[in-house]
Amino acid sequence: MRVEAAGQGEAPEIVVVPHTHWDREWYLPFQRFRLRLVSLLDGVLDHMDADPRWRFTLDGQMAAVDDYLEIRPERRARVAALVAEGRLAVGPWQILHDEFLCSGENIVRNLELGMRRAEELGAAMMVGYLPDQFGHCAQMPQILRLAGIEHACVWRGVPGRVQTHAFAWEAPDGTSIRTQYLPEGGYGNAASMFEEFGDGPSSGARPLDGGGRGLEDGASLLPDRAAGFAAAMARWYPRGGPLLAMYGADHTAPAADLADRISGAGPGMRLDTLAGYFAGEPVSVDGLPRVRGELRSHARANILPGVISARVRLKQLLGRAERIVERYAEPLTALWYAGDARIFLDLAWRRLIETSCHDSVTGCGSDETAEQVAAHMAEAEQLGRAVCDLVTAERAASVPLGSHLVFNPTPVPRTGLITVDVPAPDGEPGLVTGDGRPVPVQTLDIAPTVLDDAVHPASDLPIVLERIYGRVLFGQEIRDWTVSRDDRTLAFHVTSRADVPFDIGDVREALRGAAGEWRVRILADPRRTVAALVDVPALGLTTVTPTTPDGPVGVDGPVTAAENVLDNGLLRAEIQEDGTLGLRTPSGEVTTGLGRIVDGGDLGDSYNHAPPAADRLIETPLSVHVEPVWDGPLLAAYDIVRTYRWPASGDFDGDARSAAEEDVTVTTRAELRAGEPFLRLRVTFDNRCEDHRVRLHLPLPHQAASSFAEGQFTITERGLTAEGGFGERPVPTYPASGFVAAGGLAVLVEHATEYEITDGGRELALTLLRSIGHLSRDHNAYRDQPAGPQLPTPQAQCPGTRTATFAIMPYAAQRPGTERPGTDVLRAAEAYRHDLLTAAGYGPATAPPPPPREGVAISGDGVVMTSLRSRDGWIETRMVAQSDEPTTAVLRGPFTEATRVDLRGRPGLPIDVHDGTAALALRPWEIATVRLRP
């Protein structure tokens, strides 16, 4: 029933929404928190059974329901009944994710899974409830609307210009959604209204046992507190209407006598779910203040930006696992597999979604929690790789032994580098594709041919034979063996794959009666590890087969390495005496000083970086030397080895860095490949220091007024400062997932990475590592309030070997007079993150190699594919127009029907298909999901 706004002089209605905010894993690991969850929900359900007035909202995430029902399966029917009655609100998310540290596709699958699981229980709460995320990504309004959700509800990140409880939140494509801001305390803004006299304000809500003061005392306090709440909220509701009172806190349940208190408070207050409250709210955004894009303001609440760089390894693990599942395993299965791998992919997605939680991938939990999160991320990657193995093994069965299958994970034809091991009996090997075209090749490594050569007494020969597993010896397969009694020699000849019979019993028989000393030799066929430059169709397959070359195959734009200079005709990189790099483009533009390593102190915690007052920045190396690695023509590289002396730890008492120091060697591999307009960098060092931040600084070709960061279906432009106003230092450090670009230089990244534009727009700094020793510190110079318990987290110091990989690319602005990067940076980021995949063939050696085959091609200016999978008998692909201008996506492949669908898979308008080609007009920044009938 619609609640009308209160008239002049009337007290507004207060809608009390009892709930719990459930951090699935945080300062305690998952299973320890789950025990509390089971106890809490047992009590909530018992009270709901006993009192039909009770309403409860389960934090907008289905994970809490699933985790509970795994322990209490007998209560599933009761939970479903409460959902059906509208008394218990569940979903729409599976987990309350961090919106900047996972991929856009992960966000969509999170919503898809949560809504499906909620609907299995009766209904999903159709509210985009985002109560505690550390800021919100720009495309969230479009994501919610594409799933049929018309309301959002947020707390952190809302800018200071929002002065009312409701505003129009607009995505980059123009989609707007009516959004409820939770002022005056966020998701616990009404918790103090129901606290007993003397309870601390941080307790939020009370246990279900109803201990403390009784109903009579609590009821007598409520009218005054309700009046105070209404007065505080009045300025946020200038048009009147019911006030949203969120009664809950972290890991707590409402007071047991809540329904009695509400009833005794009179007609101006009622209990409801969050879904019930929004059922009475309009969906129109007319007349509301408008906010476009992401919500990352510090004006009204802490957004805790240090989580972007806490425990960087977790960001690396999730980014890699997402890539393997989204861009390799699912497309391979959809296009090139005859079987069904759905159950493995579903399990991988459960792990990806669960670990995207805002207290998981963020790294702001205990060391135990971080270990568990890392293990689940590794499981997701392992499942994705297993599915890739499954599909490529099926396809490799028709690829001749010694050849290699190659898969292109991008939806455009690709010329890319692969690395394979090939036989090479007579020097430099040759390779040809399945259609007979020769492939450029460069030797990277030559394998030894003598793997073992030792003398053993005959009595030890049975033990020596125990080294053989089946036909595998020293990691290769036995293709031949000989026994010579004249010189008492046993020789095994091994190769990568053998297709001749082998029986170890024959060897034992040949050695029967052997005496004296025997020489045992294990000889491998000559092999080389080579790089090859291969053409592969869009989302397609090709093969490369070893051959005897007629001569070297020419390379367009070969890369050279000489006198500390790398050059491929598209980019020239010169290593300077101090270990930094200079880049020159074909147009003659030069940028120097790239790659300066800067180490500074960090006395903060997992939520907020905080340098010591007496900081010491270390950026000058003690020594520099350069080591050549490869010299072309397909790839060339140098290792730049710099040694520094860094303070060993932080001095918390002196608000400084320690006098004790450690010598640290930082190795930067600079690699340039033929045909690539970017320089690949890999930075490695052994972190033996604590309480510090390590950043890599990149001077910009031009002074920048803003930065452009790719992530979650968009490219976000950000200024050089951040909006403050609350009790947190508004630092302008930001996340980038695909690339960050500013002032004519783009940095291509493999996972969510923290960056900052420094020195008034003249430099870009990337965070390589942040070492901190506490989950939260009560005294943090950059944050007034604790963000959690002051719990020691020694593993968050990130000891041991640390590696960061990325690429740097000069670019010309999309339009003269702007700094926005063009589609060349998008294409480069796509190629950088998605290497070609190879698998060894094991079919008959005499079989002809299969010709190249195309999967599905997707083209269009600024069109980026984010997923392609099998779903309900269709091939479903999702793409986004990452462009300021309208564009057209052209799809080509073996399909006969095409239709648009929403994020829940519900069909929309059909798309005309002619000769396997479909065209789809897209608005700027529009997300589109299309199903293709194979």
PDB file of N, CA and C in Angstrom, residues 863-912:
ATOM      1  N   VAL A 863      33.879  -1.502 -29.411  1.00  0.00           N
ATOM      2  CA  VAL A 863      33.088  -2.629 -28.914  1.00  0.00           C
ATOM      3  C   VAL A 863      34.020  -3.629 -28.239  1.00  0.00           C
ATOM      4  N   VAL A 864      33.745  -3.958 -26.979  1.00  0.00           N
ATOM      5  CA  VAL A 864      34.557  -4.888 -26.201  1.00  0.00           C
ATOM      6  C   VAL A 864      33.685  -6.050 -25.742  1.00  0.00           C
ATOM      7  N   MET A 865      34.077  -7.272 -26.084  1.00  0.00           N
ATOM      8  CA  MET A 865      33.366  -8.450 -25.600  1.00  0.00           C
ATOM      9  C   MET A 865      33.820  -8.765 -24.176  1.00  0.00           C
ATOM     10  N   THR A 866      32.868  -9.011 -23.290  1.00  0.00           N
ATOM     11  CA  THR A 866      33.215  -9.348 -21.911  1.00  0.00           C
ATOM     12  C   THR A 866      32.943 -10.804 -21.569  1.00  0.00           C
ATOM     13  N   SER A 867      32.107 -11.487 -22.360  1.00  0.00           N
ATOM     14  CA  SER A 867      31.887 -12.906 -22.094  1.00  0.00           C
ATOM     15  C   SER A 867      31.276 -13.563 -23.319  1.00  0.00           C
ATOM     16  N   LEU A 868      31.443 -14.878 -23.401  1.00  0.00           N
ATOM     17  CA  LEU A 868      30.752 -15.707 -24.387  1.00  0.00           C
ATOM     18  C   LEU A 868      30.634 -17.097 -23.786  1.00  0.00           C
ATOM     19  N   ARG A 869      29.402 -17.601 -23.693  1.00  0.00           N
ATOM     20  CA  ARG A 869      29.173 -18.885 -23.018  1.00  0.00           C
ATOM     21  C   ARG A 869      27.989 -19.606 -23.626  1.00  0.00           C
ATOM     22  N   SER A 870      27.831 -20.863 -23.276  1.00  0.00           N
ATOM     23  CA  SER A 870      26.626 -21.626 -23.607  1.00  0.00           C
ATOM     24  C   SER A 870      25.575 -21.363 -22.540  1.00  0.00           C
ATOM     25  N   ARG A 871      24.325 -21.130 -22.983  1.00  0.00           N
ATOM     26  CA  ARG A 871      23.256 -20.922 -22.012  1.00  0.00           C
ATOM     27  C   ARG A 871      21.927 -21.301 -22.646  1.00  0.00           C
ATOM     28  N   ASP A 872      21.281 -22.288 -22.066  1.00  0.00           N
ATOM     29  CA  ASP A 872      19.949 -22.713 -22.492  1.00  0.00           C
ATOM     30  C   ASP A 872      19.901 -23.072 -23.977  1.00  0.00           C
ATOM     31  N   GLY A 873      20.956 -23.701 -24.463  1.00  0.00           N
ATOM     32  CA  GLY A 873      20.983 -24.134 -25.858  1.00  0.00           C
ATOM     33  C   GLY A 873      21.413 -23.062 -26.836  1.00  0.00           C
ATOM     34  N   TRP A 874      21.735 -21.874 -26.358  1.00  0.00           N
ATOM     35  CA  TRP A 874      22.196 -20.779 -27.200  1.00  0.00           C
ATOM     36  C   TRP A 874      23.660 -20.478 -26.874  1.00  0.00           C
ATOM     37  N   ILE A 875      24.289 -19.727 -27.768  1.00  0.00           N
ATOM     38  CA  ILE A 875      25.554 -19.080 -27.439  1.00  0.00           C
ATOM     39  C   ILE A 875      25.200 -17.662 -27.011  1.00  0.00           C
ATOM     40  N   GLU A 876      25.565 -17.308 -25.789  1.00  0.00           N
ATOM     41  CA  GLU A 876      25.255 -15.981 -25.269  1.00  0.00           C
ATOM     42  C   GLU A 876      26.543 -15.178 -25.137  1.00  0.00           C
ATOM     43  N   THR A 877      26.536 -13.987 -25.701  1.00  0.00           N
ATOM     44  CA  THR A 877      27.702 -13.120 -25.590  1.00  0.00           C
ATOM     45  C   THR A 877      27.279 -11.761 -25.059  1.00  0.00           C
ATOM     46  N   ARG A 878      28.187 -11.156 -24.293  1.00  0.00           N
ATOM     47  CA  ARG A 878      27.924  -9.835 -23.749  1.00  0.00           C
ATOM     48  C   ARG A 878      29.039  -8.905 -24.221  1.00  0.00           C
ATOM     49  N   MET A 879      28.648  -7.675 -24.559  1.00  0.00           N
ATOM     50  CA  MET A 879      29.611  -6.695 -25.032  1.00  0.00           C
ATOM     51  C   MET A 879      29.216  -5.320 -24.512  1.00  0.00           C
ATOM     52  N   VAL A 880      30.161  -4.404 -24.588  1.00  0.00           N
ATOM     53  CA  VAL A 880      29.885  -3.032 -24.170  1.00  0.00           C
ATOM     54  C   VAL A 880      30.520  -2.094 -25.187  1.00  0.00           C
ATOM     55  N   ALA A 881      29.829  -0.995 -25.469  1.00  0.00           N
ATOM     56  CA  ALA A 881      30.344   0.030 -26.377  1.00  0.00           C
ATOM     57  C   ALA A 881      31.157   1.025 -25.555  1.00  0.00           C
ATOM     58  N   GLN A 882      32.455   0.846 -25.511  1.00  0.00           N
ATOM     59  CA  GLN A 882      33.305   1.743 -24.725  1.00  0.00           C
ATOM     60  C   GLN A 882      33.717   2.911 -25.618  1.00  0.00           C
ATOM     61  N   SER A 883      32.738   3.778 -25.851  1.00  0.00           N
ATOM     62  CA  SER A 883      32.928   4.886 -26.774  1.00  0.00           C
ATOM     63  C   SER A 883      31.983   6.020 -26.418  1.00  0.00           C
ATOM     64  N   ASP A 884      32.429   7.238 -26.659  1.00  0.00           N
ATOM     65  CA  ASP A 884      31.578   8.418 -26.453  1.00  0.00           C
ATOM     66  C   ASP A 884      30.583   8.610 -27.582  1.00  0.00           C
ATOM     67  N   GLU A 885      30.736   7.871 -28.677  1.00  0.00           N
ATOM     68  CA  GLU A 885      29.880   8.011 -29.842  1.00  0.00           C
ATOM     69  C   GLU A 885      29.085   6.720 -30.063  1.00  0.00           C
ATOM     70  N   PRO A 886      27.898   6.816 -30.676  1.00  0.00           N
ATOM     71  CA  PRO A 886      27.175   5.585 -31.040  1.00  0.00           C
ATOM     72  C   PRO A 886      28.041   4.727 -31.948  1.00  0.00           C
ATOM     73  N   THR A 887      27.867   3.443 -31.857  1.00  0.00           N
ATOM     74  CA  THR A 887      28.651   2.520 -32.673  1.00  0.00           C
ATOM     75  C   THR A 887      27.795   1.325 -33.054  1.00  0.00           C
ATOM     76  N   THR A 888      28.319   0.478 -33.903  1.00  0.00           N
ATOM     77  CA  THR A 888      27.608  -0.723 -34.343  1.00  0.00           C
ATOM     78  C   THR A 888      28.481  -1.935 -34.096  1.00  0.00           C
ATOM     79  N   ALA A 889      27.931  -2.909 -33.398  1.00  0.00           N
ATOM     80  CA  ALA A 889      28.618  -4.187 -33.201  1.00  0.00           C
ATOM     81  C   ALA A 889      28.198  -5.131 -34.324  1.00  0.00           C
ATOM     82  N   VAL A 890      29.172  -5.719 -34.995  1.00  0.00           N
ATOM     83  CA  VAL A 890      28.908  -6.681 -36.071  1.00  0.00           C
ATOM     84  C   VAL A 890      29.356  -8.049 -35.592  1.00  0.00           C
ATOM     85  N   LEU A 891      28.430  -9.001 -35.584  1.00  0.00           N
ATOM     86  CA  LEU A 891      28.707 -10.365 -35.143  1.00  0.00           C
ATOM     87  C   LEU A 891      28.678 -11.283 -36.356  1.00  0.00           C
ATOM     88  N   ARG A 892      29.674 -12.141 -36.475  1.00  0.00           N
ATOM     89  CA  ARG A 892      29.755 -13.077 -37.583  1.00  0.00           C
ATOM     90  C   ARG A 892      30.134 -14.457 -37.058  1.00  0.00           C
ATOM     91  N   GLY A 893      29.421 -15.476 -37.540  1.00  0.00           N
ATOM     92  CA  GLY A 893      29.749 -16.818 -37.095  1.00  0.00           C
ATOM     93  C   GLY A 893      28.704 -17.823 -37.538  1.00  0.00           C
ATOM     94  N   PRO A 894      28.835 -19.057 -37.086  1.00  0.00           N
ATOM     95  CA  PRO A 894      27.919 -20.133 -37.488  1.00  0.00           C
ATOM     96  C   PRO A 894      26.618 -20.111 -36.695  1.00  0.00           C
ATOM     97  N   PHE A 895      25.807 -19.055 -36.876  1.00  0.00           N
ATOM     98  CA  PHE A 895      24.530 -18.981 -36.180  1.00  0.00           C
ATOM     99  C   PHE A 895      23.442 -18.558 -37.166  1.00  0.00           C
ATOM    100  N   THR A 896      22.226 -18.938 -36.847  1.00  0.00           N
ATOM    101  CA  THR A 896      21.094 -18.668 -37.747  1.00  0.00           C
ATOM    102  C   THR A 896      20.081 -17.712 -37.151  1.00  0.00           C
ATOM    103  N   GLU A 897      20.097 -17.534 -35.831  1.00  0.00           N
ATOM    104  CA  GLU A 897      19.178 -16.610 -35.162  1.00  0.00           C
ATOM    105  C   GLU A 897      19.959 -15.781 -34.155  1.00  0.00           C
ATOM    106  N   ALA A 898      19.467 -14.590 -33.898  1.00  0.00           N
ATOM    107  CA  ALA A 898      20.070 -13.728 -32.883  1.00  0.00           C
ATOM    108  C   ALA A 898      18.972 -12.908 -32.224  1.00  0.00           C
ATOM    109  N   THR A 899      19.080 -12.734 -30.922  1.00  0.00           N
ATOM    110  CA  THR A 899      18.105 -11.922 -30.195  1.00  0.00           C
ATOM    111  C   THR A 899      18.770 -11.271 -28.999  1.00  0.00           C
ATOM    112  N   ARG A 900      18.317 -10.066 -28.659  1.00  0.00           N
ATOM    113  CA  ARG A 900      18.793  -9.411 -27.455  1.00  0.00           C
ATOM    114  C   ARG A 900      18.085  -9.985 -26.239  1.00  0.00           C
ATOM    115  N   VAL A 901      18.805 -10.082 -25.150  1.00  0.00           N
ATOM    116  CA  VAL A 901      18.222 -10.533 -23.888  1.00  0.00           C
ATOM    117  C   VAL A 901      18.700  -9.588 -22.791  1.00  0.00           C
ATOM    118  N   ASP A 902      17.994  -9.607 -21.647  1.00  0.00           N
ATOM    119  CA  ASP A 902      18.471  -8.803 -20.521  1.00  0.00           C
ATOM    120  C   ASP A 902      19.446  -9.622 -19.692  1.00  0.00           C
ATOM    121  N   LEU A 903      19.878  -9.086 -18.577  1.00  0.00           N
ATOM    122  CA  LEU A 903      20.890  -9.777 -17.781  1.00  0.00           C
ATOM    123  C   LEU A 903      20.360 -11.041 -17.115  1.00  0.00           C
ATOM    124  N   ARG A 904      19.054 -11.201 -17.110  1.00  0.00           N
ATOM    125  CA  ARG A 904      18.465 -12.420 -16.556  1.00  0.00           C
ATOM    126  C   ARG A 904      18.141 -13.434 -17.636  1.00  0.00           C
ATOM    127  N   GLY A 905      18.489 -13.110 -18.888  1.00  0.00           N
ATOM    128  CA  GLY A 905      18.250 -14.034 -19.989  1.00  0.00           C
ATOM    129  C   GLY A 905      16.870 -13.939 -20.592  1.00  0.00           C
ATOM    130  N   ARG A 906      16.084 -12.953 -20.180  1.00  0.00           N
ATOM    131  CA  ARG A 906      14.733 -12.813 -20.734  1.00  0.00           C
ATOM    132  C   ARG A 906      14.820 -12.169 -22.117  1.00  0.00           C
ATOM    133  N   PRO A 907      14.139 -12.745 -23.111  1.00  0.00           N
ATOM    134  CA  PRO A 907      14.314 -12.287 -24.492  1.00  0.00           C
ATOM    135  C   PRO A 907      13.742 -10.904 -24.731  1.00  0.00           C
ATOM    136  N   GLY A 908      14.405 -10.195 -25.636  1.00  0.00           N
ATOM    137  CA  GLY A 908      13.940  -8.893 -26.090  1.00  0.00           C
ATOM    138  C   GLY A 908      13.695  -8.929 -27.578  1.00  0.00           C
ATOM    139  N   LEU A 909      14.178  -7.936 -28.305  1.00  0.00           N
ATOM    140  CA  LEU A 909      13.922  -7.836 -29.738  1.00  0.00           C
ATOM    141  C   LEU A 909      14.849  -8.753 -30.524  1.00  0.00           C
ATOM    142  N   PRO A 910      14.313  -9.414 -31.553  1.00  0.00           N
ATOM    143  CA  PRO A 910      15.182 -10.220 -32.424  1.00  0.00           C
ATOM    144  C   PRO A 910      16.072  -9.326 -33.272  1.00  0.00           C
ATOM    145  N   ILE A 911      17.193  -9.885 -33.727  1.00  0.00           N
ATOM    146  CA  ILE A 911      18.155  -9.174 -34.563  1.00  0.00           C
ATOM    147  C   ILE A 911      18.215  -9.891 -35.908  1.00  0.00           C
ATOM    148  N   ASP A 912      18.154  -9.133 -36.994  1.00  0.00           N
ATOM    149  CA  ASP A 912      18.229  -9.727 -38.328  1.00  0.00           C
ATOM    150  C   ASP A 912      19.582 -10.408 -38.536  1.00  0.00           C
TER     151      ASP A 912
END
